Amino acid sequence: MLKLSRQLLRSSSGSATQAWMSTATANFEPGARIFAPYSIYKGKAALSADPLLPKFTKLETGDYRVERRGVIMLTFWPSIGERKYDWEKRQNFALSATEVGSLINLGPKDSCEFFHDPSMLSSNAGQVRKSLSIKAHADGSGYFVSLSVVNNTVNTNDRFVVPVTAAEFAVMRTAFSFALPHIMGWDKTVAKPPLSGNHQGSGSGMGTVVRQAQTSEWDR
């Protein structure tokens, strides 16, 4: 049966439009950029999750080791009207493997919170702080996923709250469980060597396609 997939495209105004393509006939060119985030659009903000694979470096022996481990990149951006979102005001939060594990392990009434500071252990600690909170609904029907970003250098305080249903969270949990060994680089230890030291992969091959995208939650 011919399958169709829907792609959300953002215009310069931040509004979302839709385009359709057949997944049965699509041919992905080598080196093409593949975007496959899981996105949740709600009234006041939107949330997307996307795996970013690790970077590898080649040793003199010809072997490879992980130079920087991958992450699950969460992106939040605010609503500016009905079905319109401001992509320029997005904020990112990069989940490490351990943080992904905490999220996967959440029960229907559990909660967790993570804190990030790019200048931790330096004299600039506390200038920029990010806090990700996942709190279960009292009735166990889902979670509130919220991100708070305080930037004292430019005097901004951004907060995003996205209610996530139990079904949406089940998708996240399953996808994160699948992606976890890939962002750790473990899929390469039991398969073929990675491509090159500065390339990242995306898609089902997790390494067969060069990915050119932000690699840090502090990038814009």
Coordinates of N, CA and C in Angstrom, one line a residue:
M1 N 0.9 -1.2 0.0 CA 0.0 0.0 0.0 C 0.9 1.2 0.0
L2 N 0.5 2.2 -0.8 CA 1.3 3.4 -0.9 C 1.1 4.2 0.4
K3 N 2.2 4.6 1.0 CA 2.1 5.4 2.2 C 2.5 6.8 1.9
L4 N 1.8 7.7 2.6 CA 2.1 9.1 2.5 C 2.6 9.7 3.8
S5 N 3.6 10.6 3.8 CA 4.0 11.2 5.0 C 3.8 12.7 4.9
R6 N 3.5 13.3 6.0 CA 3.2 14.8 6.0 C 4.4 15.5 6.6
Q7 N 4.8 16.6 6.0 CA 6.0 17.3 6.5 C 5.5 18.7 6.8
L8 N 5.8 19.2 8.0 CA 5.5 20.6 8.3 C 6.6 21.5 7.9
L9 N 6.3 22.5 7.1 CA 7.3 23.5 6.7 C 7.0 24.8 7.3
R10 N 8.0 25.5 7.8 CA 7.9 26.8 8.4 C 8.2 27.9 7.4
S11 N 7.3 28.9 7.3 CA 7.5 30.1 6.5 C 8.3 31.1 7.3
S12 N 8.7 32.1 6.7 CA 9.5 33.2 7.4 C 8.7 33.8 8.5
S13 N 7.4 33.8 8.4 CA 6.6 34.3 9.4 C 6.4 33.4 10.6
G14 N 6.8 32.2 10.5 CA 6.7 31.2 11.6 C 5.5 30.3 11.5
S15 N 4.7 30.6 10.5 CA 3.5 29.7 10.3 C 3.9 28.4 9.7
A16 N 3.0 27.4 10.0 CA 3.3 26.0 9.5 C 2.4 25.7 8.3
T17 N 3.1 25.2 7.3 CA 2.3 24.7 6.1 C 2.6 23.2 6.0
Q18 N 1.9 22.5 5.1 CA 2.1 21.1 5.0 C 2.4 20.7 3.5
A19 N 3.3 19.7 3.4 CA 3.6 19.2 2.1 C 3.6 17.7 2.2
W20 N 3.2 17.0 1.2 CA 3.1 15.5 1.2 C 4.1 14.9 0.2
M21 N 4.6 13.7 0.6 CA 5.5 13.0 -0.3 C 5.2 11.5 0.0
S22 N 5.5 10.7 -0.9 CA 5.3 9.3 -0.8 C 6.6 8.7 -0.2
T23 N 6.5 8.0 0.9 CA 7.6 7.3 1.5 C 8.0 6.0 0.8
A24 N 7.0 5.6 -0.1 CA 7.3 4.3 -0.8 C 8.2 4.6 -2.0
T25 N 8.2 5.8 -2.6 CA 8.9 6.1 -3.8 C 10.0 7.1 -3.6
A26 N 10.2 7.7 -2.3 CA 11.2 8.7 -2.1 C 12.6 8.1 -2.2
N27 N 13.5 8.8 -2.9 CA 14.9 8.3 -3.0 C 15.8 9.4 -2.3
F28 N 16.5 9.0 -1.2 CA 17.3 9.9 -0.5 C 18.7 10.0 -1.1
E29 N 19.1 11.1 -1.5 CA 20.4 11.3 -2.1 C 21.5 11.2 -1.1
P30 N 22.7 10.6 -1.4 CA 23.8 10.6 -0.4 C 24.2 12.0 0.0
G31 N 24.4 12.3 1.2 CA 24.8 13.6 1.7 C 23.6 14.6 1.9
A32 N 22.4 14.1 1.6 CA 21.2 14.9 1.8 C 20.9 15.1 3.3
R33 N 20.4 16.3 3.6 CA 20.0 16.5 5.0 C 18.6 16.0 5.3
I34 N 18.5 15.1 6.3 CA 17.2 14.5 6.6 C 16.8 15.0 7.9
F35 N 15.6 15.6 8.0 CA 15.0 16.1 9.2 C 13.8 15.3 9.5
A36 N 13.8 14.7 10.7 CA 12.7 13.8 11.1 C 12.4 14.0 12.6
P37 N 12.2 15.3 13.0 CA 11.9 15.5 14.5 C 10.5 15.0 14.8
Y38 N 10.4 14.7 16.1 CA 9.0 14.4 16.6 C 8.5 15.7 17.2
S39 N 7.5 16.3 16.7 CA 7.0 17.6 17.1 C 5.7 17.5 17.7
I40 N 5.5 18.4 18.8 CA 4.2 18.5 19.5 C 3.8 19.9 19.5
Y41 N 2.7 20.3 18.9 CA 2.2 21.6 18.8 C 1.1 21.8 19.8
K42 N 1.2 22.8 20.7 CA 0.1 23.1 21.6 C -0.2 24.6 21.6
G43 N -1.1 25.0 22.4 CA -1.6 26.4 22.3 C -0.6 27.5 22.5
K44 N 0.3 27.3 23.5 CA 1.2 28.4 23.9 C 2.6 28.1 23.4
A45 N 2.9 26.9 23.0 CA 4.3 26.6 22.6 C 4.3 25.3 21.9
A46 N 5.5 25.0 21.3 CA 5.7 23.8 20.6 C 7.0 23.2 21.0
L47 N 7.1 21.8 20.9 CA 8.2 21.1 21.3 C 8.6 20.1 20.3
S48 N 9.9 20.0 20.0 CA 10.3 18.9 19.1 C 11.5 18.2 19.7
A49 N 11.7 17.0 19.3 CA 12.8 16.2 19.7 C 13.5 15.5 18.5
D50 N 14.9 15.6 18.5 CA 15.6 15.1 17.4 C 16.9 14.5 17.9
P51 N 17.3 13.3 17.4 CA 18.6 12.8 17.8 C 19.8 13.4 17.1
L52 N 20.8 13.7 17.8 CA 22.1 14.2 17.1 C 23.2 13.2 17.5
L53 N 23.8 12.6 16.5 CA 24.7 11.5 16.7 C 26.1 12.0 17.2
P54 N 26.8 11.1 17.7 CA 28.2 11.5 18.2 C 29.1 11.8 17.1
K55 N 30.2 12.5 17.5 CA 31.3 12.7 16.6 C 32.4 11.7 16.9
F56 N 33.1 11.2 15.9 CA 34.2 10.3 16.1 C 35.5 10.9 15.6
T57 N 36.6 10.5 16.3 CA 37.9 10.9 15.8 C 38.7 9.6 15.5
K58 N 39.5 9.7 14.4 CA 40.3 8.6 14.0 C 41.7 8.6 14.7
L59 N 42.0 7.5 15.3 CA 43.3 7.3 16.0 C 44.4 6.9 15.0
E60 N 45.7 7.1 15.5 CA 46.8 6.7 14.6 C 46.8 5.2 14.3
T61 N 46.1 4.4 15.1 CA 46.1 3.0 14.8 C 45.1 2.7 13.7
G62 N 44.3 3.7 13.3 CA 43.2 3.4 12.4 C 41.9 3.2 13.0
D63 N 41.9 3.0 14.3 CA 40.6 2.8 15.0 C 39.9 4.2 15.3
Y64 N 38.7 4.1 15.8 CA 37.9 5.3 16.0 C 37.5 5.3 17.5
R65 N 37.4 6.5 18.1 CA 36.8 6.6 19.4 C 35.8 7.8 19.4
V66 N 34.9 7.8 20.3 CA 34.0 8.9 20.4 C 34.7 10.2 20.9
E67 N 34.6 11.2 20.1 CA 35.1 12.5 20.5 C 34.1 13.3 21.3
R68 N 32.9 13.3 20.9 CA 31.8 13.9 21.6 C 30.5 13.1 21.4
R69 N 29.9 12.7 22.5 CA 28.8 11.9 22.5 C 27.6 12.7 22.0
G70 N 26.6 11.9 21.4 CA 25.4 12.5 20.9 C 24.4 12.9 22.0
V71 N 23.4 13.5 21.5 CA 22.3 13.9 22.5 C 21.0 13.8 21.8
I72 N 19.9 13.9 22.6 CA 18.6 14.1 22.1 C 18.3 15.6 22.3
M73 N 18.2 16.3 21.2 CA 18.0 17.8 21.2 C 16.5 18.1 21.3
L74 N 16.1 18.7 22.4 CA 14.8 19.2 22.6 C 14.8 20.7 22.2
T75 N 13.8 21.1 21.4 CA 13.7 22.5 20.9 C 12.3 23.0 21.3
F76 N 12.2 24.1 21.9 CA 11.0 24.8 22.3 C 10.9 26.1 21.5
W77 N 9.7 26.4 21.1 CA 9.5 27.8 20.5 C 8.0 28.2 20.8
P78 N 7.8 29.5 21.0 CA 6.5 30.0 21.4 C 5.5 30.2 20.3
S79 N 4.3 30.2 20.7 CA 3.2 30.5 19.8 C 3.0 32.0 19.7
I80 N 2.7 32.4 18.5 CA 2.4 33.9 18.2 C 1.0 34.1 17.6
G81 N 0.2 33.1 17.7 CA -1.1 33.1 17.1 C -1.6 31.7 16.8
E82 N -2.8 31.6 16.3 CA -3.4 30.3 16.0 C -2.6 29.6 15.0
R83 N -2.1 28.5 15.3 CA -1.2 27.7 14.5 C 0.0 28.4 13.9
K84 N 0.5 29.4 14.6 CA 1.7 30.1 14.2 C 2.7 30.1 15.4
Y85 N 3.9 29.9 15.0 CA 5.0 29.8 16.1 C 6.2 30.6 15.6
D86 N 6.9 31.2 16.6 CA 8.0 32.0 16.3 C 9.3 31.2 16.4
W87 N 9.8 30.7 15.3 CA 11.0 29.8 15.3 C 12.2 30.6 15.7
E88 N 12.3 31.9 15.5 CA 13.4 32.7 15.8 C 13.7 32.8 17.3
K89 N 12.6 32.6 18.1 CA 12.7 32.7 19.6 C 12.9 31.3 20.2
R90 N 13.3 30.3 19.5 CA 13.5 29.0 20.0 C 14.6 28.9 21.0
Q91 N 14.4 27.9 21.9 CA 15.5 27.6 22.9 C 15.7 26.1 22.8
N92 N 16.9 25.6 23.1 CA 17.3 24.2 23.0 C 17.7 23.7 24.3
F93 N 17.5 22.4 24.5 CA 18.0 21.7 25.7 C 18.5 20.3 25.2
A94 N 19.8 20.0 25.4 CA 20.4 18.8 24.9 C 20.4 17.7 26.0
L95 N 19.6 16.7 25.8 CA 19.6 15.6 26.8 C 20.7 14.6 26.6
S96 N 21.5 14.4 27.7 CA 22.6 13.4 27.6 C 22.0 12.0 27.7
A97 N 22.9 11.0 27.6 CA 22.4 9.7 27.6 C 21.7 9.4 29.0
T98 N 22.4 9.8 30.1 CA 21.8 9.6 31.4 C 20.5 10.3 31.6
E99 N 20.4 11.5 31.1 CA 19.1 12.3 31.2 C 18.0 11.6 30.4
V100 N 18.4 11.1 29.2 CA 17.4 10.3 28.4 C 17.0 9.1 29.2
G101 N 17.9 8.4 29.9 CA 17.5 7.3 30.7 C 16.5 7.7 31.8
S102 N 16.7 8.8 32.4 CA 15.8 9.3 33.4 C 14.4 9.5 32.9
L103 N 14.3 10.1 31.7 CA 13.1 10.3 31.0 C 12.4 9.0 30.7
I104 N 13.1 8.1 30.1 CA 12.6 6.8 29.8 C 12.0 6.1 31.0
N105 N 12.6 6.3 32.1 CA 12.2 5.5 33.3 C 11.1 6.2 34.1
L106 N 10.6 7.3 33.6 CA 9.5 8.0 34.3 C 8.2 7.2 34.3
G107 N 7.6 7.1 35.5 CA 6.3 6.4 35.6 C 5.2 7.4 35.4
P108 N 3.9 7.0 35.3 CA 2.8 7.9 35.0 C 2.6 9.0 36.0
K109 N 3.2 8.9 37.2 CA 3.0 9.9 38.2 C 4.4 10.4 38.7
D110 N 5.4 10.2 38.0 CA 6.8 10.6 38.4 C 7.1 12.0 37.7
S111 N 8.1 12.6 38.3 CA 8.6 13.9 37.7 C 10.1 13.9 37.8
C112 N 10.7 14.7 37.0 CA 12.2 14.9 37.0 C 12.5 16.3 36.5
E113 N 13.7 16.7 36.9 CA 14.2 18.1 36.5 C 15.7 18.1 36.3
F114 N 16.1 18.8 35.2 CA 17.5 18.9 34.8 C 18.0 20.3 34.8
F115 N 19.2 20.6 35.1 CA 19.8 21.9 35.1 C 21.0 21.9 34.2
H116 N 21.2 22.9 33.4 CA 22.4 23.1 32.5 C 22.9 24.5 32.7
D117 N 24.2 24.6 32.8 CA 24.9 25.9 32.8 C 26.2 25.8 32.0
P118 N 26.3 26.5 30.9 CA 27.4 26.4 30.0 C 28.7 26.8 30.6
S119 N 28.7 27.6 31.7 CA 29.9 28.2 32.4 C 30.1 27.6 33.7
M120 N 29.5 26.4 34.0 CA 29.7 25.8 35.3 C 31.1 25.6 35.6
L121 N 31.5 25.8 36.9 CA 32.8 25.7 37.4 C 33.8 26.8 36.9
S122 N 33.2 27.9 36.4 CA 34.0 29.0 36.0 C 33.5 30.3 36.7
S123 N 34.2 31.4 36.5 CA 33.8 32.6 37.1 C 32.4 33.1 36.6
N124 N 32.0 32.6 35.4 CA 30.8 33.1 34.8 C 29.6 32.2 35.1
A125 N 29.8 31.3 36.0 CA 28.7 30.3 36.4 C 27.5 31.1 36.8
G126 N 26.3 30.6 36.3 CA 25.1 31.3 36.7 C 24.6 32.4 35.8
Q127 N 25.4 32.8 34.9 CA 25.0 33.9 34.0 C 23.9 33.4 33.0
V128 N 24.0 32.2 32.6 CA 23.0 31.6 31.7 C 22.6 30.2 32.4
R129 N 21.3 30.1 32.7 CA 20.9 28.8 33.3 C 19.7 28.3 32.6
K130 N 19.7 27.0 32.4 CA 18.5 26.3 31.7 C 18.0 25.3 32.7
S131 N 16.7 25.2 32.8 CA 16.1 24.2 33.6 C 14.9 23.5 32.9
L132 N 15.0 22.2 32.7 CA 14.0 21.4 32.1 C 13.3 20.6 33.1
S133 N 11.9 20.8 33.1 CA 11.1 20.1 34.1 C 10.1 19.3 33.4
I134 N 9.9 18.0 33.9 CA 8.9 17.1 33.4 C 8.1 16.7 34.6
K135 N 6.8 17.1 34.7 CA 6.0 16.8 35.8 C 4.7 16.1 35.4
A136 N 4.4 15.1 36.0 CA 3.2 14.3 35.7 C 1.9 15.0 36.0
H137 N 0.9 14.8 35.2 CA -0.4 15.3 35.6 C -0.9 14.5 36.8
A138 N -1.7 15.2 37.6 CA -2.2 14.5 38.8 C -3.0 13.3 38.5
D139 N -3.7 13.3 37.4 CA -4.5 12.1 37.1 C -3.8 11.1 36.2
G140 N -2.5 11.3 36.0 CA -1.7 10.3 35.3 C -1.9 10.3 33.8
S141 N -2.6 11.3 33.3 CA -2.9 11.4 31.8 C -1.9 12.0 30.9
G142 N -0.7 12.3 31.5 CA 0.3 12.9 30.7 C 1.3 13.7 31.6
Y143 N 2.0 14.6 30.9 CA 3.0 15.4 31.6 C 3.0 16.8 31.2
F144 N 3.5 17.7 32.0 CA 3.8 19.1 31.6 C 5.3 19.1 31.4
V145 N 5.8 19.5 30.2 CA 7.2 19.6 29.9 C 7.5 21.1 29.8
S146 N 8.3 21.6 30.6 CA 8.6 23.0 30.6 C 10.1 23.3 30.6
L147 N 10.4 24.4 29.9 CA 11.8 24.8 29.9 C 11.9 26.3 30.3
S148 N 12.8 26.6 31.2 CA 13.1 27.9 31.7 C 14.5 28.3 31.3
V149 N 14.7 29.4 30.7 CA 16.1 29.9 30.3 C 16.3 31.3 30.8
V150 N 17.2 31.4 31.8 CA 17.5 32.7 32.3 C 18.9 33.2 31.8
N151 N 18.9 34.3 31.1 CA 20.2 34.8 30.6 C 20.4 36.2 31.2
N152 N 21.3 36.2 32.2 CA 21.6 37.5 32.9 C 22.4 38.4 32.1
T153 N 23.1 37.9 31.0 CA 24.0 38.7 30.2 C 23.1 39.7 29.3
V154 N 21.9 39.2 28.9 CA 21.1 40.1 28.1 C 19.7 40.3 28.8
N155 N 19.7 40.0 30.1 CA 18.5 40.3 30.9 C 17.2 39.7 30.2
T156 N 17.2 38.4 29.9 CA 16.0 37.7 29.4 C 15.7 36.6 30.3
N157 N 14.4 36.2 30.3 CA 13.9 35.1 31.1 C 12.8 34.5 30.2
D158 N 13.1 33.4 29.6 CA 12.1 32.7 28.7 C 11.6 31.5 29.4
R159 N 10.3 31.2 29.2 CA 9.7 30.0 29.8 C 8.7 29.4 28.8
F160 N 8.8 28.1 28.6 CA 7.9 27.4 27.7 C 7.3 26.3 28.4
V161 N 6.0 26.1 28.2 CA 5.3 25.0 28.9 C 4.5 24.3 27.8
V162 N 4.7 23.0 27.6 CA 4.0 22.2 26.6 C 3.4 21.0 27.3
P163 N 2.0 20.9 27.4 CA 1.4 19.7 27.9 C 1.5 18.6 26.9
V164 N 1.9 17.4 27.4 CA 2.2 16.3 26.6 C 1.2 15.1 27.1
T165 N 0.5 14.6 26.2 CA -0.4 13.5 26.5 C 0.3 12.2 26.8
A166 N -0.3 11.2 27.4 CA 0.3 9.9 27.7 C 0.7 9.3 26.4
A167 N -0.1 9.4 25.3 CA 0.2 8.8 24.0 C 1.5 9.5 23.4
E168 N 1.5 10.8 23.5 CA 2.7 11.5 22.9 C 3.9 11.2 23.7
F169 N 3.8 11.0 25.0 CA 5.0 10.7 25.8 C 5.4 9.2 25.5
A170 N 4.5 8.4 25.2 CA 4.8 7.0 24.8 C 5.6 7.0 23.6
V171 N 5.3 7.9 22.6 CA 6.1 8.0 21.4 C 7.5 8.4 21.7
M172 N 7.6 9.4 22.6 CA 8.9 10.0 23.0 C 9.7 8.9 23.6
R173 N 9.1 8.2 24.6 CA 9.8 7.1 25.3 C 10.4 6.0 24.4
T174 N 9.5 5.6 23.4 CA 9.9 4.5 22.5 C 11.0 5.0 21.6
A175 N 10.9 6.2 21.0 CA 11.9 6.8 20.1 C 13.2 7.0 20.8
F176 N 13.1 7.5 22.1 CA 14.3 7.8 22.8 C 15.1 6.5 23.1
S177 N 14.3 5.4 23.4 CA 14.9 4.1 23.7 C 15.6 3.6 22.5
F178 N 15.0 3.8 21.3 CA 15.6 3.3 20.1 C 16.9 4.1 19.8
A179 N 16.9 5.5 20.0 CA 18.0 6.3 19.7 C 19.1 6.2 20.7
L180 N 18.9 5.8 21.9 CA 19.9 5.9 23.0 C 21.2 5.2 22.6
P181 N 21.3 4.0 22.2 CA 22.6 3.4 21.8 C 23.3 4.1 20.7
H182 N 22.5 4.7 19.8 CA 23.1 5.4 18.7 C 23.7 6.7 19.1
I183 N 23.1 7.5 20.0 CA 23.8 8.7 20.5 C 25.0 8.4 21.4
M184 N 25.0 7.2 21.9 CA 26.2 6.8 22.7 C 27.3 6.3 21.8
G185 N 27.0 6.0 20.5 CA 28.0 5.4 19.6 C 28.1 3.9 19.7
W186 N 27.2 3.3 20.5 CA 27.4 1.8 20.7 C 26.9 1.0 19.5
D187 N 26.1 1.6 18.6 CA 25.7 0.9 17.4 C 26.9 0.7 16.5
K188 N 27.9 1.6 16.6 CA 29.1 1.4 15.8 C 30.0 0.3 16.3
T189 N 30.0 0.0 17.6 CA 30.9 -1.0 18.1 C 30.4 -2.4 17.7
V190 N 29.2 -2.5 17.3 CA 28.7 -3.9 16.9 C 28.4 -3.9 15.5
A191 N 28.7 -2.8 14.7 CA 28.5 -2.8 13.3 C 29.7 -2.3 12.6
K192 N 29.6 -1.6 11.5 CA 30.7 -1.2 10.7 C 31.3 0.1 11.3
P193 N 32.5 0.5 11.0 CA 33.1 1.7 11.5 C 32.3 3.0 11.0
P194 N 32.4 4.1 11.7 CA 31.7 5.3 11.3 C 32.3 5.8 10.0
L195 N 31.7 6.9 9.4 CA 32.1 7.4 8.2 C 33.4 8.2 8.4
S196 N 33.3 9.5 8.8 CA 34.5 10.3 9.1 C 34.4 11.0 10.4
G197 N 35.5 11.6 10.9 CA 35.5 12.1 12.2 C 34.5 13.3 12.4
N198 N 34.2 14.0 11.3 CA 33.4 15.3 11.5 C 32.0 15.1 10.9
H199 N 31.6 13.9 10.6 CA 30.3 13.7 10.0 C 29.4 13.1 11.0
Q200 N 28.1 13.5 10.9 CA 27.1 12.9 11.7 C 26.0 12.3 10.8
G201 N 25.4 11.2 11.3 CA 24.4 10.6 10.5 C 23.0 10.8 11.0
S202 N 22.0 10.5 10.2 CA 20.6 10.6 10.7 C 19.8 9.6 9.9
G203 N 18.7 9.2 10.4 CA 17.8 8.3 9.7 C 18.0 6.8 10.2
S204 N 17.4 5.9 9.6 CA 17.4 4.5 10.0 C 18.8 3.9 10.0
G205 N 19.7 4.4 9.1 CA 21.0 3.9 9.0 C 21.9 4.4 10.2
M206 N 21.5 5.6 10.8 CA 22.2 6.2 11.8 C 23.7 6.3 11.5
G207 N 24.1 6.9 10.4 CA 25.4 7.1 10.1 C 25.7 7.0 8.6
T208 N 24.7 6.7 7.8 CA 24.8 6.6 6.4 C 24.6 7.9 5.7
V209 N 24.1 8.9 6.4 CA 23.8 10.2 5.7 C 24.5 11.3 6.5
V210 N 25.2 12.2 5.8 CA 25.9 13.3 6.5 C 24.8 14.2 7.0
R211 N 24.9 14.6 8.2 CA 24.0 15.6 8.8 C 24.7 16.9 9.1
Q212 N 24.2 18.0 8.7 CA 24.7 19.3 9.0 C 23.7 20.0 9.7
A213 N 23.8 20.1 11.0 CA 22.8 20.7 11.9 C 23.6 21.2 13.1
Q214 N 22.8 21.9 14.0 CA 23.5 22.4 15.2 C 23.8 21.2 16.1
T215 N 25.0 21.3 16.7 CA 25.5 20.3 17.6 C 25.5 20.6 19.0
S216 N 25.0 21.8 19.4 CA 25.0 22.2 20.8 C 23.7 22.9 21.1
E217 N 23.2 22.8 22.3 CA 22.0 23.5 22.7 C 22.2 25.0 22.8
W218 N 23.5 25.4 22.8 CA 23.8 26.8 23.0 C 23.9 27.5 21.6
D219 N 23.8 26.7 20.5 CA 23.8 27.3 19.2 C 22.4 27.8 18.9
R220 N 22.3 28.8 18.0 CA 21.0 29.3 17.5 C 20.9 29.2 16.0

